[in-house]
Short mmCIF file of C-alpha atoms in Angstrom, two decimals:
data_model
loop_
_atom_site.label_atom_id
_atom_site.label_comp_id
_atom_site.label_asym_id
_atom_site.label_seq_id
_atom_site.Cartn_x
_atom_site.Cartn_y
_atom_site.Cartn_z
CA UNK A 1 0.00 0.00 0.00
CA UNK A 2 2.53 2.27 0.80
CA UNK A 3 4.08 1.66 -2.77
CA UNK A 4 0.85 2.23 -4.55
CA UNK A 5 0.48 5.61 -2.47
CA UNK A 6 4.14 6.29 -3.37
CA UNK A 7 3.53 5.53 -7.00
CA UNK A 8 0.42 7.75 -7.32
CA UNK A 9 0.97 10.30 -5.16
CA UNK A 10 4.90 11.63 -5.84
CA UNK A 11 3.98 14.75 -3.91
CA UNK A 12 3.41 13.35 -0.67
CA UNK A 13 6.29 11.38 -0.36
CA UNK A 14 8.54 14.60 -1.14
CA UNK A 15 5.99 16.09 1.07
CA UNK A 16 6.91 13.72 4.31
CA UNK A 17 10.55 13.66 2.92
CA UNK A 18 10.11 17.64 3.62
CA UNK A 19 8.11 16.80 6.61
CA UNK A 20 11.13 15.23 8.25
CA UNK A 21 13.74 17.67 7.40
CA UNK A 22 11.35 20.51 8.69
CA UNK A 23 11.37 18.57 12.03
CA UNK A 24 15.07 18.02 12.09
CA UNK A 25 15.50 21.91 10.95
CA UNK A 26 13.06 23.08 13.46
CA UNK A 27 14.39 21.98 16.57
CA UNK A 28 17.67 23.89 15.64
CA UNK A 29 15.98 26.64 14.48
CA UNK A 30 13.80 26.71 17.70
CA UNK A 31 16.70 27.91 20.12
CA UNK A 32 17.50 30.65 17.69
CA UNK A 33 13.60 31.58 16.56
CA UNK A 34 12.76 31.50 20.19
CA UNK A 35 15.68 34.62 21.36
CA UNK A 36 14.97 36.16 17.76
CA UNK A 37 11.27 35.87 18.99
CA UNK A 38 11.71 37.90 22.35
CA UNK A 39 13.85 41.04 20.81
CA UNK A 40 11.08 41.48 18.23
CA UNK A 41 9.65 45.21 18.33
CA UNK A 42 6.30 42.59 16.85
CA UNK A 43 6.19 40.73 19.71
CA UNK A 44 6.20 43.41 21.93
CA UNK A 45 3.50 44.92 20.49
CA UNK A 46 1.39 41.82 20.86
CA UNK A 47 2.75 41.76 24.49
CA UNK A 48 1.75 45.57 25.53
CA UNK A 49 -1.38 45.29 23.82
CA UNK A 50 -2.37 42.26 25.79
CA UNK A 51 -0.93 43.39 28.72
CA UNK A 52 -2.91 46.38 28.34
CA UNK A 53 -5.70 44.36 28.10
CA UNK A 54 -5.75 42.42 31.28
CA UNK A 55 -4.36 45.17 32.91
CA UNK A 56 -7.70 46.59 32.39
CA UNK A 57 -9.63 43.60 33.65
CA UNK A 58 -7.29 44.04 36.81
CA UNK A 59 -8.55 47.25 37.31
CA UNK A 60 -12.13 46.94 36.97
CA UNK A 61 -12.19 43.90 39.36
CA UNK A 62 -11.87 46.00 42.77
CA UNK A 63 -10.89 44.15 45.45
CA UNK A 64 -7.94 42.20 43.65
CA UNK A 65 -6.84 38.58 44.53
CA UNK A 66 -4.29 39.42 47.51
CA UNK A 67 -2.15 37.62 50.06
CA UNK A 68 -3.17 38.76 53.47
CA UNK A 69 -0.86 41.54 55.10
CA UNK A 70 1.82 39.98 57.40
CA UNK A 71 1.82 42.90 59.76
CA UNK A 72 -0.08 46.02 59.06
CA UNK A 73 -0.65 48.49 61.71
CA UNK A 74 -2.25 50.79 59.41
CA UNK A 75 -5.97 49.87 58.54
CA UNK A 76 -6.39 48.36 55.26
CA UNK A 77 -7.26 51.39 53.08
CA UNK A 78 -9.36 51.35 49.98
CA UNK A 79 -6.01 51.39 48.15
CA UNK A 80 -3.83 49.31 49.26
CA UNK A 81 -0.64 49.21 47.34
CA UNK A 82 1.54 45.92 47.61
CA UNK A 83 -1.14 43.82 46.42
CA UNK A 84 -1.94 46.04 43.59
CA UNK A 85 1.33 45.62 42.51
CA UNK A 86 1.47 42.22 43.18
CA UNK A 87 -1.41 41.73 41.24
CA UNK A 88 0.09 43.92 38.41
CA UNK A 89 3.18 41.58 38.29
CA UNK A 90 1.38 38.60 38.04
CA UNK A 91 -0.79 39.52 35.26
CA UNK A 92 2.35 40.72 33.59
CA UNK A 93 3.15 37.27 34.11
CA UNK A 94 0.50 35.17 33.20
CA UNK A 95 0.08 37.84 29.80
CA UNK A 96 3.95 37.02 29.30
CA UNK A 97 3.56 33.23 29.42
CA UNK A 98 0.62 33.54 27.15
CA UNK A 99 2.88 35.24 24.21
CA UNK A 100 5.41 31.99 24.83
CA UNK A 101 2.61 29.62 23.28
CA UNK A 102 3.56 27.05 26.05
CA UNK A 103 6.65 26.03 24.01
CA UNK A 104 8.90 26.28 27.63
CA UNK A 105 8.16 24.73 31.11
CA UNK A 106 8.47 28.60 32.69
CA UNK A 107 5.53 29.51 30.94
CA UNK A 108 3.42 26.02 31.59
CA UNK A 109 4.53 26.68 35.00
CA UNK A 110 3.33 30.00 35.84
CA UNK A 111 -0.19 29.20 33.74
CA UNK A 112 -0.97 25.98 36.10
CA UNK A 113 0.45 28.00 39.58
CA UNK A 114 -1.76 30.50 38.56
CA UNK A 115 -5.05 27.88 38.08
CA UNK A 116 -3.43 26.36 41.36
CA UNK A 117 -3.00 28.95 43.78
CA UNK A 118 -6.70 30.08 42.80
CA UNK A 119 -8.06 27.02 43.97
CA UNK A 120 -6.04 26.08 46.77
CA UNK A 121 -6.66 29.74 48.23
CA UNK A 122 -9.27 29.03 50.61
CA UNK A 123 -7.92 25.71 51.85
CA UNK A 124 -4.51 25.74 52.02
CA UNK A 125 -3.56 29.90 52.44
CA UNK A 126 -0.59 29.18 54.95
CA UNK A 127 0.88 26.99 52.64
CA UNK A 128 0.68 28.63 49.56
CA UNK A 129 1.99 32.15 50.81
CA UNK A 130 5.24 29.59 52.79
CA UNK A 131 5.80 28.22 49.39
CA UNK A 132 5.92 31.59 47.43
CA UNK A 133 7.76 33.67 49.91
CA UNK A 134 9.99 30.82 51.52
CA UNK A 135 12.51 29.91 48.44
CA UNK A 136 15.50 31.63 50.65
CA UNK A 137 14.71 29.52 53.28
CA UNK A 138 14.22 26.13 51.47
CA UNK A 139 17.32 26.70 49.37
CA UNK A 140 19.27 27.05 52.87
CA UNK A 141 17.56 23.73 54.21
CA UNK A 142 18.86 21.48 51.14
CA UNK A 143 22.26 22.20 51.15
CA UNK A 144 23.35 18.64 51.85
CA UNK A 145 21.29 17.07 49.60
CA UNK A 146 24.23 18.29 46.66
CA UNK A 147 26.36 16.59 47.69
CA UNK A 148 24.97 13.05 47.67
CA UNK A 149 24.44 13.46 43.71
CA UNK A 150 26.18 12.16 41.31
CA UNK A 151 29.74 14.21 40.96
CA UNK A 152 31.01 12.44 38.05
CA UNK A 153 29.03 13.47 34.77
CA UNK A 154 27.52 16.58 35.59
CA UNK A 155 30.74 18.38 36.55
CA UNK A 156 31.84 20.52 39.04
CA UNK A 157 29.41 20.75 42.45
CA UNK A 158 29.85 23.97 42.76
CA UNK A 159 28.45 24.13 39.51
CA UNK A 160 25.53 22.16 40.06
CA UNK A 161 24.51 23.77 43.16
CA UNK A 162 24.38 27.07 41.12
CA UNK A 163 22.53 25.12 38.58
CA UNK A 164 19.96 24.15 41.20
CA UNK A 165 19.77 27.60 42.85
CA UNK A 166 19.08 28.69 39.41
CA UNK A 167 15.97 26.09 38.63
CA UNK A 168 14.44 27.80 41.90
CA UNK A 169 14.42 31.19 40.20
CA UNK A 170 13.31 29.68 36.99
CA UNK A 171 9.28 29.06 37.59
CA UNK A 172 8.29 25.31 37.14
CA UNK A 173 12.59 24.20 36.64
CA UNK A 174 13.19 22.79 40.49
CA UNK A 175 14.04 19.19 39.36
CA UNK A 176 14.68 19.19 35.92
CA UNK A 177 18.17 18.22 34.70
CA UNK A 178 21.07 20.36 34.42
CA UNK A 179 20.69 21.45 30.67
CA UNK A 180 16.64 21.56 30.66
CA UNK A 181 17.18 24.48 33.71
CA UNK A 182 20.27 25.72 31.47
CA UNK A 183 17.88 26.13 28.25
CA UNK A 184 14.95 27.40 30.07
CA UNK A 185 16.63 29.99 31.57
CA UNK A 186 18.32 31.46 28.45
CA UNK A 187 14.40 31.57 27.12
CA UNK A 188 13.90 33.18 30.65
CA UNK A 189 15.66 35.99 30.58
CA UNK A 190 15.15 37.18 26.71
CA UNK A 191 11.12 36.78 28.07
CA UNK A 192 12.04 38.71 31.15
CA UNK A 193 13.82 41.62 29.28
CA UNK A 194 11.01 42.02 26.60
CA UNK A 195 8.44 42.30 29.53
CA UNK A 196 10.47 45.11 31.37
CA UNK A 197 10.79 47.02 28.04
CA UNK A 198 7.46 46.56 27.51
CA UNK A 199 6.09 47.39 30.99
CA UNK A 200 8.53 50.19 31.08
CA UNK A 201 7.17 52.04 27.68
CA UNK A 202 3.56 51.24 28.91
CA UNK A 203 4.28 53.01 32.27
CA UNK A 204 6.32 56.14 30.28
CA UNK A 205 3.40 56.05 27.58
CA UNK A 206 0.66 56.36 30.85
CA UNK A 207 2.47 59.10 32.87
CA UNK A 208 3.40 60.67 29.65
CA UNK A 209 -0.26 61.12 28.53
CA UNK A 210 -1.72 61.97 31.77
CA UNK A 211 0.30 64.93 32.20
CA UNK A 212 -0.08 66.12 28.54
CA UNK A 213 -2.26 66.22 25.87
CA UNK A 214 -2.29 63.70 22.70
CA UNK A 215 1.54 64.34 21.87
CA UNK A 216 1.82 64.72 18.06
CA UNK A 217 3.63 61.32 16.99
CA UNK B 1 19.66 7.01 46.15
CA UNK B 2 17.39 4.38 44.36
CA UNK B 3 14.72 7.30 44.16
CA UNK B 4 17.09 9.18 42.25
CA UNK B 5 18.20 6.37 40.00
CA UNK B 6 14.81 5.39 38.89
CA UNK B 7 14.48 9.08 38.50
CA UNK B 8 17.54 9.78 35.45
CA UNK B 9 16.37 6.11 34.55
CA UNK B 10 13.13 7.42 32.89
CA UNK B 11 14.70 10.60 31.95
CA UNK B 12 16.20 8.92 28.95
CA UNK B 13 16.75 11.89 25.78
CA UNK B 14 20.33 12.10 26.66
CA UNK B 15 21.40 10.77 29.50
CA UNK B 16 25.34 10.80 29.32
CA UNK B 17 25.12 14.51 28.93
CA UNK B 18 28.57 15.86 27.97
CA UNK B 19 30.64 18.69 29.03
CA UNK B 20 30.68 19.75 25.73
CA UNK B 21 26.43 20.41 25.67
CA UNK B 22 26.93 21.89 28.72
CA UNK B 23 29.75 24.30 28.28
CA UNK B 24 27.92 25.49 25.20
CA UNK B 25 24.68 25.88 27.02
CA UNK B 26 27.02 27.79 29.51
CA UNK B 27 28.28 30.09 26.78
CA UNK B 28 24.84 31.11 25.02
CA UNK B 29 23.80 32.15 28.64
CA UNK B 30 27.07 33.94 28.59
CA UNK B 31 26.29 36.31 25.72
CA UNK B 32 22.76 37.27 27.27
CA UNK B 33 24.20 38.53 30.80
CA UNK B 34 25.00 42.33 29.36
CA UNK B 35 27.32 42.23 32.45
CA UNK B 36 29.88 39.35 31.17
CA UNK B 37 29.52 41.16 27.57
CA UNK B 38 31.06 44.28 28.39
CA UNK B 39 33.46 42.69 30.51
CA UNK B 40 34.96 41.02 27.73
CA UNK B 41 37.61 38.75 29.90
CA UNK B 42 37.92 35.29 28.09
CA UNK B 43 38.31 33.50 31.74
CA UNK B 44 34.91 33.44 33.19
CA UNK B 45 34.37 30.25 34.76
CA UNK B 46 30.76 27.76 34.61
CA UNK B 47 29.89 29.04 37.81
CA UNK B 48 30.67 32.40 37.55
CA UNK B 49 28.31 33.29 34.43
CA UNK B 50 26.01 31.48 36.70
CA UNK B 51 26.07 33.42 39.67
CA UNK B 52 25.90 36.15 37.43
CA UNK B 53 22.60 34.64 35.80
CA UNK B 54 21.27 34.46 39.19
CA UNK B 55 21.91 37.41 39.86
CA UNK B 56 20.16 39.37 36.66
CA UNK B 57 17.45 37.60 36.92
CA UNK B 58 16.84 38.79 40.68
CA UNK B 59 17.61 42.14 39.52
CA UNK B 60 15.12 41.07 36.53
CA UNK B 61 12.68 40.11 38.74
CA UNK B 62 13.09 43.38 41.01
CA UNK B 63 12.76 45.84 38.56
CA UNK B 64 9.39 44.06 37.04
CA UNK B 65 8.08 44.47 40.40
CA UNK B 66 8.93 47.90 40.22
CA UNK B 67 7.62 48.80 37.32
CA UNK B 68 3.93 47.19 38.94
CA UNK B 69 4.21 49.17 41.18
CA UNK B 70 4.31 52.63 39.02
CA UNK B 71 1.18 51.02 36.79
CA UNK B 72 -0.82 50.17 39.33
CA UNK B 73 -0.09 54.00 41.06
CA UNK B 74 -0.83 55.01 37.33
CA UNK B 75 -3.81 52.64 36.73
CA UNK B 76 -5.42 53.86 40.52
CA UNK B 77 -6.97 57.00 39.50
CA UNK B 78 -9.87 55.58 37.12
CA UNK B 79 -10.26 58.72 34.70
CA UNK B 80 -7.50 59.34 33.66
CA UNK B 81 -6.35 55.97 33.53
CA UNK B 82 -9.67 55.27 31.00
CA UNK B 83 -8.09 58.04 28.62
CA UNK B 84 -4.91 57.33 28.90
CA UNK B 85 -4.97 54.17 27.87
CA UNK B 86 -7.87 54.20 24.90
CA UNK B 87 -4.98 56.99 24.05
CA UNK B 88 -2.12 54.54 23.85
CA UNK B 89 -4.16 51.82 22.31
CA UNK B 90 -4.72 54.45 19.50
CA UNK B 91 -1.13 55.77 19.62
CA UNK B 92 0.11 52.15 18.92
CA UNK B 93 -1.91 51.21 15.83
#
């Protein structure tokens, strides 16, 4: 059967003959599409526009999703600033691993904590706010754990402790392998440097505006 | 660790991962830290551009929270925040 198709069909077979290169081709071209993708003035467009969007949303919605004050002498005002901010950041967040399609496990990650920490909000408060504000403290409690791994293929431990340290800052990296936290981080960072630029010409475009009127362009 | 063993036992793309990968890994991470570029000293070692990477990412990280902090004092007064942006959304297309 598969002659026949061969036979009378020439242009499939060149077309899974292409198929296969494009698959070999596009996992090398995805390291280099992927930073290419990030320094895009395109893409951060799409990003501020988005942004803008559920920024918006954030707004309307009064009373926004907050972690309870640690220690706040001062009563709770109508507007309260950390968790505006907070909130802010994370829709920043959630917008920014949005525009990475779900191609990297830091955006998966911060789409499912997201999903997560909205459900287990009611239940399990203490724990979520130990786990989000406690990565100083857990990084301190595992220091011996390094050095019953494996010293011999991964190279120095000095190196893999950093490595580790590292896949805590990275969202959704913590026990990955040394080059998966490696390559997520290098996707990381080009993210995290288009969403500052962004953020930053959103915030000069806002304070820009309210002060004068409709610049000429 | 038979935990850990079972662990890289399923992990199976490429399990004897060389120095090589990961030196090169190390070296595209090197030419995003804008620190290590304009430093330009051929001797930085693994864990050095790593520290660094910790580092700029924590800075990363400090400066998006930051820059929440100025929208949402922007984005607090409703009025002019309305304008504002319907005026950038315009401005941008």
């Amino acid at each position: 059967m598969a002659s026949t198709l061969m036979i009378s069909n020439p242009v499939t077979n060149s077309d899974r003959s292409r198929k296969k290169k494009k698959k070999k081709t596009q996992a090398k071209d995805h390291h280099d599409q992927d930073h290419i993708k990030w320094k895009s003035e395109a893409q951060q467009q799409i990003y501020s526009s988005k942004l803008l969007q559920a920024l918006s949303q954030v707004r309307l919605s009064s009373p926004p999703p907050s972690l309870p004050p640690p220690s706040s002498s001062t009563s709770s005002a109508s507007v309260s600033a950390p968790p505006r901010g907070r909130a802010v950041r994370e829709a920043a967040d959630r917008v920014l691993a949005v525009a990475a399609k779900g191609r990297t496990r830091w955006s998966r990650a911060i789409l499912t904590n997201r999903l997560k920490l909205k459900f287990q909000k009611k239940h399990k408060r203490q724990r979520v706010v130990a786990t989000v504000t406690g990565t100083n403290r857990s990084s301190l409690s595992r220091k011996p754990k390094v050095s019953v791994l494996r010293l011999k293929g991964k190279g120095l431990p000095a190196v893999q402790k950093k490595v580790r340290f590292l896949g805590r800052l990275v969202p959704g990296c913590r026990k990955q392998p040394l080059p998966v936290i490696l390559e997520e981080t290098t996707d990381y960072i080009a993210a995290l440097e288009m969403q500052i630029r962004a953020m930053t010409a959103l915030a000069d475009r806002l304070s820009g505006a309210g002060s004068s009127s409709a610049p000429p362009s | 660790m038979s935990s850990r063993r079972s662990r890289t036992r399923q992990s199976g793309c490429s399990r004897p991962i060389s120095d090589d990968q990961i030196n090169d890994l190390v070296s595209k991470l090197q030419q995003l830290l804008p620190e290590i570029r304009d430093r330009r000293s051929d001797q930085v070692s693994a864990a050095n551009v790593l520290q660094e990477t910790c580092n700029y990412i924590r800075s990363l990280h400090k400066e998006a929270d930051d820059l929440s902090e100025r929208l949402s004092e922007l984005l607090a007064s409703s009025d002019t925040a309305q304008a504002a942006i319907i005026r950038s959304l315009l401005m941008q297309q």
